[in-house]
Coordinates of C-alpha atoms and ligand atoms in Angstrom, one line a residue:
X1 CA 0.8 -17.0 22.0
X2 CA 1.0 -20.8 21.5
X3 CA -1.8 -23.0 20.2
X4 CA -3.1 -23.8 23.6
X5 CA -3.3 -20.2 24.9
X6 CA -5.0 -19.0 21.7
X7 CA -7.6 -21.8 21.9
X8 CA -8.2 -20.8 25.6
X9 CA -8.6 -17.2 24.6
X10 CA -11.1 -18.1 21.8
X11 CA -13.1 -20.3 24.1
X12 CA -13.6 -17.4 26.6
X13 CA -15.3 -15.2 23.9
X14 CA -19.0 -14.6 23.5
X15 CA -20.6 -17.1 21.1
X16 CA -20.2 -15.3 17.8
X17 CA -16.7 -14.2 18.3
X18 CA -15.8 -17.7 19.5
X19 CA -17.0 -19.2 16.3
X20 CA -14.9 -16.7 14.3
X21 CA -11.9 -17.5 16.4
X22 CA -12.4 -21.2 15.8
X23 CA -12.6 -20.6 12.1
X24 CA -9.3 -18.7 12.3
X25 CA -7.6 -21.5 14.2
X26 CA -8.9 -24.1 11.7
X27 CA -7.9 -22.0 8.7
X28 CA -11.4 -21.5 7.5
X29 CA -12.2 -18.4 5.5
X30 CA -14.1 -15.6 7.2
X31 CA -17.3 -14.3 5.7
X32 CA -18.1 -10.6 5.3
X33 CA -20.4 -10.8 8.3
X34 CA -17.5 -12.2 10.4
X35 CA -15.2 -9.3 9.3
X36 CA -17.9 -6.8 10.2
X37 CA -18.4 -8.4 13.6
X38 CA -14.7 -8.3 14.3
X39 CA -14.6 -4.6 13.6
X40 CA -17.7 -3.9 15.7
X41 CA -17.3 -6.2 18.6
X42 CA -13.7 -7.6 18.7
X43 CA -11.6 -6.2 21.5
X44 CA -8.2 -4.9 20.7
X45 CA -6.6 -7.7 22.7
X46 CA -8.6 -10.5 21.1
X47 CA -8.0 -9.1 17.5
X48 CA -4.3 -8.7 18.4
X49 CA -3.8 -12.2 19.6
X50 CA -5.7 -13.8 16.8
X51 CA -4.0 -11.7 14.0
X52 CA -0.6 -12.4 15.5
X53 CA -1.4 -16.1 15.6
X54 CA -2.1 -16.0 11.8
X55 CA 0.9 -13.8 11.2
X56 CA 3.2 -16.3 13.0
X57 CA 1.6 -19.2 11.3
X58 CA 2.4 -17.6 7.9
X59 CA 5.8 -16.0 8.5
X60 CA 7.0 -16.9 12.0
X61 CA 8.8 -13.9 13.4
X62 CA 10.1 -12.8 9.9
X63 CA 9.6 -9.1 9.2
X64 CA 10.3 -7.9 5.8
X65 CA 11.7 -4.7 4.5
X66 CA 13.4 -3.5 1.4
X67 CA 15.9 -0.9 0.2
X68 CA 14.1 1.5 -2.0
X69 CA 13.7 5.1 -3.1
X70 CA 10.9 7.0 -4.7
X71 CA 10.6 9.2 -7.7
X72 CA 7.7 11.6 -7.7
X73 CA 7.7 13.0 -11.2
X74 CA 5.2 15.7 -10.5
X75 CA 2.6 16.8 -7.9
X76 CA 0.6 18.6 -10.6
X77 CA -2.7 16.7 -11.0
X78 CA -5.8 16.9 -13.2
X79 CA -7.8 15.3 -10.4
X80 CA -9.0 16.8 -7.2
X81 CA -9.2 14.1 -4.5
X82 CA -10.4 15.8 -1.4
X83 CA -8.0 14.0 1.0
X84 CA -4.9 14.9 -1.1
X85 CA -2.6 17.5 0.4
X86 CA 0.1 16.9 -2.1
X87 CA -1.3 17.8 -5.5
X88 CA -1.7 21.1 -7.3
X89 CA -4.2 21.6 -10.0
X90 CA -2.8 22.2 -13.5
X91 CA -4.1 25.8 -13.4
X92 CA -1.7 26.4 -10.4
X93 CA 1.2 24.3 -11.7
X94 CA 3.7 27.0 -10.8
X95 CA 3.2 26.0 -7.2
X96 CA 4.1 22.4 -7.9
X97 CA 7.0 20.5 -9.4
X98 CA 7.5 18.8 -12.7
X99 CA 10.7 16.7 -13.2
X100 CA 12.3 16.2 -16.6
X101 CA 13.5 12.8 -17.6
X102 CA 17.0 14.1 -17.0
X103 CA 16.2 15.2 -13.5
X104 CA 14.6 11.8 -12.8
X105 CA 17.7 10.0 -14.2
X106 CA 19.9 12.2 -11.9
X107 CA 17.9 10.8 -9.0
X108 CA 18.4 7.2 -10.2
X109 CA 22.1 7.9 -10.7
X110 CA 22.4 9.0 -7.1
X111 CA 21.9 5.4 -6.2
X112 CA 24.6 4.0 -8.4
X113 CA 26.8 1.5 -6.6
X114 CA 24.4 1.4 -3.7
X115 CA 22.3 -1.6 -2.5
X116 CA 18.8 -0.2 -3.3
X117 CA 16.8 -2.8 -5.2
X118 CA 13.6 -0.9 -6.0
X119 CA 12.5 2.4 -7.3
X120 CA 8.9 3.3 -6.6
X121 CA 7.6 5.9 -9.1
X122 CA 4.3 7.6 -8.2
X123 CA 2.9 11.1 -8.6
X124 CA 0.1 13.3 -9.7
X125 CA -1.6 12.9 -13.1
X126 CA 0.0 15.6 -15.3
X127 CA -1.7 16.1 -18.7
X128 CA 1.6 16.6 -20.5
X129 CA 3.5 13.6 -19.0
X130 CA 2.0 10.9 -21.2
X131 CA 2.5 7.2 -21.9
X132 CA 5.5 7.8 -24.2
X133 CA 7.2 10.1 -21.8
X134 CA 7.1 7.5 -19.0
X135 CA 8.0 4.7 -21.4
X136 CA 11.1 6.7 -22.3
X137 CA 11.9 7.1 -18.6
X138 CA 11.5 3.3 -18.0
X139 CA 13.8 2.5 -20.9
X140 CA 16.4 4.9 -19.7
X141 CA 16.3 3.5 -16.1
X142 CA 16.6 0.0 -17.4
X143 CA 19.5 0.9 -19.8
X144 CA 21.3 2.5 -16.9
X145 CA 20.6 0.0 -14.2
X146 CA 18.9 -3.2 -15.4
X147 CA 18.9 -4.8 -11.9
X148 CA 16.7 -2.1 -10.4
X149 CA 13.1 -3.3 -10.0
X150 CA 10.7 -0.6 -11.2
X151 CA 7.5 -0.5 -9.3
X152 CA 5.6 2.3 -10.9
X153 CA 2.4 4.2 -11.6
X154 CA -0.9 3.7 -9.7
X155 CA -3.9 2.5 -11.6
X156 CA -5.1 6.1 -11.6
X157 CA -2.0 7.3 -13.5
X158 CA -2.2 4.2 -15.8
X159 CA -5.9 4.7 -16.6
X160 CA -5.3 8.3 -17.6
X161 CA -2.2 7.5 -19.7
X162 CA -3.9 4.6 -21.6
X163 CA -7.1 6.6 -22.3
X164 CA -5.1 9.5 -23.6
X165 CA -3.0 7.3 -25.8
X166 CA -6.3 5.6 -27.0
X167 CA -5.0 2.2 -26.0
X168 CA -6.8 -0.6 -24.2
X169 CA -5.6 -1.5 -20.7
X170 CA -4.0 -4.7 -22.1
X171 CA -2.2 -2.8 -24.9
X172 CA -1.0 -0.1 -22.6
X173 CA 0.2 -2.5 -19.9
X174 CA 2.0 -4.6 -22.5
X175 CA 3.7 -1.5 -23.9
X176 CA 4.9 -0.3 -20.4
X177 CA 6.0 -3.9 -19.5
X178 CA 8.1 -4.0 -22.7
X179 CA 9.6 -0.6 -21.8
X180 CA 10.7 -1.9 -18.4
X181 CA 7.9 -1.7 -15.9
X182 CA 8.2 -4.6 -13.5
X183 CA 5.2 -4.2 -11.1
X184 CA 2.6 -1.8 -10.0
X185 CA 2.1 -0.2 -6.6
X186 CA -1.1 -0.3 -4.7
X187 CA -2.1 3.4 -4.7
X188 CA -5.3 4.9 -6.0
X189 CA -7.6 2.3 -4.6
X190 CA -8.9 4.5 -1.7
X191 CA -12.4 3.0 -1.1
X192 CA -14.0 1.2 -4.0
X193 CA -17.6 1.6 -2.9
X194 CA -19.1 4.3 -5.1
X195 CA -21.1 6.0 -2.3
X196 CA -17.9 6.9 -0.6
X197 CA -15.7 7.2 -3.7
X198 CA -18.0 9.8 -5.2
X199 CA -17.6 12.0 -2.1
X200 CA -13.8 11.8 -1.8
X201 CA -12.4 11.3 -5.3
X202 CA -15.2 11.3 -7.8
X203 CA -13.3 12.2 -10.9
X204 CA -10.6 9.5 -11.1
X205 CA -10.8 5.8 -12.2
X206 CA -13.6 4.0 -10.3
X207 CA -13.3 0.8 -8.4
X208 CA -14.0 -1.5 -11.3
X209 CA -11.5 0.3 -13.4
X210 CA -8.8 0.0 -10.7
X211 CA -9.4 -3.7 -10.4
X212 CA -9.4 -4.2 -14.2
X213 CA -6.0 -2.6 -14.4
X214 CA -4.5 -4.9 -11.7
X215 CA -6.2 -7.9 -13.2
X216 CA -4.7 -7.1 -16.6
X217 CA -1.2 -6.7 -15.1
X218 CA -1.5 -10.0 -13.2
X219 CA -2.5 -11.7 -16.5
X220 CA 0.7 -10.4 -18.0
X221 CA 2.6 -12.0 -15.2
X222 CA 3.2 -8.8 -13.3
X223 CA 2.6 -8.5 -9.6
X224 CA 1.0 -5.6 -7.7
X225 CA 0.0 -4.3 -4.3
X226 CA -3.4 -3.0 -3.1
X227 CA -4.1 -0.2 -0.7
X228 CA -7.2 1.0 1.2
X229 CA -7.6 4.6 2.5
X230 CA -9.4 4.2 5.8
X231 CA -10.5 6.3 8.7
X232 CA -12.4 9.2 7.2
X233 CA -16.1 9.1 6.1
X234 CA -16.3 5.4 5.3
X235 CA -18.1 2.9 7.5
X236 CA -16.9 -0.6 8.4
X237 CA -19.2 -2.0 5.7
X238 CA -17.3 -0.1 3.1
X239 CA -13.9 -1.4 4.3
X240 CA -15.3 -5.0 4.1
X241 CA -16.7 -4.4 0.7
X242 CA -13.3 -3.1 -0.5
X243 CA -11.4 -6.0 1.0
X244 CA -14.0 -8.4 -0.4
X245 CA -13.4 -7.2 -3.9
X246 CA -9.6 -7.5 -3.5
X247 CA -9.9 -10.9 -2.0
X248 CA -12.1 -12.1 -4.9
X249 CA -9.6 -10.8 -7.5
X250 CA -6.7 -12.4 -5.6
X251 CA -8.6 -15.8 -5.8
X252 CA -8.8 -15.3 -9.5
X253 CA -5.2 -14.2 -10.3
X254 CA -3.0 -14.6 -7.3
X255 CA -1.1 -11.6 -8.5
X256 CA -1.2 -9.4 -5.3
X257 CA 1.8 -9.4 -3.0
X258 CA 0.8 -7.1 -0.2
X259 CA -2.2 -5.3 1.3
X260 CA -1.5 -1.9 2.7
X261 CA -4.1 -0.1 4.7
X262 CA -3.4 3.6 4.6
X263 CA -4.6 5.8 7.5
X264 CA -6.3 9.0 6.4
X265 CA -4.2 12.0 7.6
X266 CA -6.1 15.3 7.7
X267 CA -3.3 17.9 7.4
X268 CA -3.8 20.7 4.9
X269 CA -6.4 19.1 2.6
X270 CA -10.1 19.6 1.8
X271 CA -11.0 17.1 4.4
X272 CA -9.2 18.7 7.3
X273 CA -12.5 18.9 9.2
X274 CA -12.7 15.1 9.3
X275 CA -11.0 13.9 12.5
X276 CA -8.3 11.2 12.2
X277 CA -9.1 7.9 13.8
X278 CA -7.4 6.7 17.0
X279 CA -4.3 4.5 17.1
X280 CA -6.6 1.7 18.5
X281 CA -8.6 1.9 15.3
X282 CA -5.4 1.6 13.3
X283 CA -4.4 -1.6 15.0
X284 CA -7.9 -3.1 14.7
X285 CA -7.7 -2.3 11.0
X286 CA -4.4 -4.2 10.6
X287 CA -5.7 -7.1 12.6
X288 CA -9.0 -7.5 10.7
X289 CA -7.2 -7.2 7.4
X290 CA -4.8 -10.0 8.4
X291 CA -7.7 -12.2 9.4
X292 CA -10.0 -11.5 6.5
X293 CA -7.5 -11.2 3.6
X294 CA -6.5 -14.8 3.9
X295 CA -5.1 -15.0 0.4
X296 CA -2.8 -12.0 0.6
X297 CA 0.7 -13.3 1.5
X298 CA 1.8 -10.0 3.1
X299 CA 0.4 -7.1 5.2
X300 CA 2.3 -3.9 5.1
X301 CA 2.4 -1.0 7.6
X302 CA 3.8 1.9 5.7
X303 CA 6.1 3.5 8.4
X304 CA 6.3 7.1 6.9
X305 CA 2.5 7.3 7.4
X306 CA 2.3 5.5 10.7
X307 CA 5.5 6.6 12.4
X308 CA 8.3 4.3 13.7
X309 CA 6.8 3.4 17.1
X310 CA 3.4 2.5 15.7
X311 CA 5.1 0.5 12.9
X312 CA 6.8 -1.5 15.6
X313 CA 3.6 -2.1 17.5
X314 CA 1.8 -3.1 14.3
X315 CA 4.1 -6.1 14.1
X316 CA 2.0 -7.6 16.9
X317 CA -1.3 -7.0 14.9
X318 CA -0.7 -9.1 11.8
X319 CA 1.8 -6.9 10.0
X320 CA 4.9 -8.6 8.5
X321 CA 6.3 -5.9 6.3
X322 CA 7.2 -2.3 6.9
X323 CA 8.2 -1.2 3.4
X324 CA 11.6 0.3 2.9
X325 CA 14.5 2.7 3.7
X326 CA 12.8 5.4 1.4
X327 CA 15.7 7.8 1.9
X328 CA 13.5 10.9 2.2
X329 CA 12.2 10.6 -1.3
X330 CA 8.4 10.9 -0.8
X331 CA 6.3 13.8 0.2
X332 CA 2.8 12.4 0.1
X333 CA 2.5 11.9 3.8
X334 CA 4.6 14.6 5.2
X335 CA 2.5 17.1 3.3
X336 CA -0.7 15.6 4.8
X337 CA 0.6 16.1 8.4
X338 CA 2.4 12.8 9.2
X339 CA 4.9 13.0 12.0
X340 CA 7.7 11.8 9.8
X341 CA 8.6 15.0 7.9
X342 CA 11.7 13.6 6.2
X343 CA 11.1 9.8 6.0
X344 CA 14.4 8.0 5.8
X345 CA 15.9 5.0 7.7
X346 CA 19.2 3.4 7.2
X347 CA 19.2 -0.4 7.0
X348 CA 20.7 -0.5 10.5
X349 CA 17.9 1.6 11.9
X350 CA 15.2 -0.6 10.3
X351 CA 17.0 -3.8 11.5
X352 CA 17.2 -2.3 15.1
X353 CA 13.6 -1.2 15.0
X354 CA 12.5 -4.7 14.1
X355 CA 14.8 -6.5 16.5
X356 CA 13.7 -4.2 19.4
X357 CA 10.3 -5.9 19.3
X358 CA 11.8 -9.4 19.1
X359 CA 11.2 -10.1 15.4
X360 CA 13.6 -11.2 12.7
X361 CA 14.5 -8.6 10.1
X362 CA 14.6 -10.0 6.6
X363 CA 15.6 -7.8 3.6
X364 CA 13.6 -8.8 0.6
X365 CA 13.3 -7.6 -3.0
X366 CA 10.0 -6.3 -4.4
X367 CA 8.8 -9.8 -5.1
X368 CA 9.7 -11.1 -1.6
X369 CA 12.8 -13.1 -2.6
X370 CA 15.0 -13.0 0.4
X371 CA 18.2 -11.0 0.0
X372 CA 19.5 -11.2 3.6
X373 CA 18.2 -12.2 7.0
X374 CA 19.7 -10.2 9.9
Ligands
V47_401 O1 -3.6 6.4 -3.3 C1 -3.0 10.5 -0.3 C2 -2.7 8.0 -0.2 C3 -1.7 6.8 -1.8 C4 -3.4 10.9 1.8 O2 2.4 -0.3 -3.3 C5 -3.2 9.5 1.6 O3 4.1 -0.5 -1.9 C6 -3.5 9.2 3.9 O4 -0.3 4.0 -2.6 N1 -3.8 10.5 4.1 C7 -0.4 6.7 -2.7 N2 -3.2 8.7 2.7 C8 0.7 6.0 -1.9 C9 0.6 4.5 -2.1 C10 1.7 3.6 -1.6 C11 2.5 4.0 -0.6 C12 3.5 3.1 -0.1 C13 3.7 1.9 -0.7 C14 2.9 1.5 -1.7 C15 3.1 0.2 -2.4 C16 1.9 2.3 -2.2 O5 -1.5 7.7 -0.8 C17 -2.9 7.3 -2.5 C18 -3.8 7.7 -1.3 O6 -4.5 6.6 -0.9 N3 -2.9 9.3 0.3 N4 -3.3 11.5 0.6 C19 -3.8 11.4 3.0 N5 -4.1 12.7 3.3
SF4_402 FE1 -4.1 13.4 -7.9 FE2 -3.4 11.2 -6.6 FE3 -3.7 13.5 -5.2 FE4 -5.8 12.3 -6.3 S1 -4.5 11.4 -4.7 S2 -5.4 14.5 -6.4 S3 -5.0 11.4 -8.2 S4 -2.1 13.1 -6.8

């Protein structure tokens, strides 16, 4: 939609939505009330047009992806988040997996002489896999392949490791940075608001702790991502509260690359009775995120969670990034009932998927340096 058509669409809206639309056109930050109103009263077509306008103002048709693989060191976890279909308690660890450093290095070596630029390390919180264990892994990966960007460990894993090692967050982060950690992924954020957090994941790091870890990483010059688990028992107010806290931290540090809304999937977990939200709700979520999170450079749709067709469609609702090739190396979503049971795409498949919806595929590295435009 060009400037004229978006201005016409905005002028046709009821008074309050029109004011919000005018703010967006004039690049004025939305308030929490604006965000809430968009969720409650914005039609899908209005939100789509407005978020696409912002997406194209920021990135044109560019759509980013990377070549990556995951290492999931273990699914044994001391925590018991009710939405998690993936973890096994330590008492039942024979049902889960625990990879040795050697086994993880074998995974890394599988990608020797291949163009992957990033390894994403994420898993359960295993009481025996401590800070020194992971520092050893980081050093070995860097020694073997210095060019590979290591994006590793959610704030939940880091909080546990640092506390167990009796180190402050700053000391622990510095130690892992020196061992080779380049950036941190966005997981573990869920919903910060304690009313909801206490019901879905009461025993792990709280919202303030999650934010403190990311702030510390940013101060050390590292970048990170942020997620939000939506579409379960939270209300729109809680989503806005979550995004508000992220936006405020981003104002302070500028260290976040990407915001990643993650749709709650209800397969095989303690919250299976909670229905999943509709696909319309997913696209409204992306659109409001693009409009409200004005200081986040990128908005990612994580295709293993959303599926390929919906990932394509999300590119018209503010999304400019669809993560990576993945190569069937993550189980978090397949175990929670996602349609993609063995998530893997070749570069050609990702490029085709993006071109089919008339966008420009751009391979990036973790920090969004452009590697190749297709
Ligand atoms: O924090 C767990 C989510 C996250 C379910 O930074 C679930 O680039 C939906 O954060 N339904 C971990 N979601 C994965 C993650 C991530 C993924 C891709 C890219 C990046 C990045 C980060 O997975 C957890 C939790 O929010 N999750 N179970 C579920 N049933
Ligand atoms: Fe453990 Fe993460 Fe699953 Fe929570 S979401 S139980 S911290 S693996």
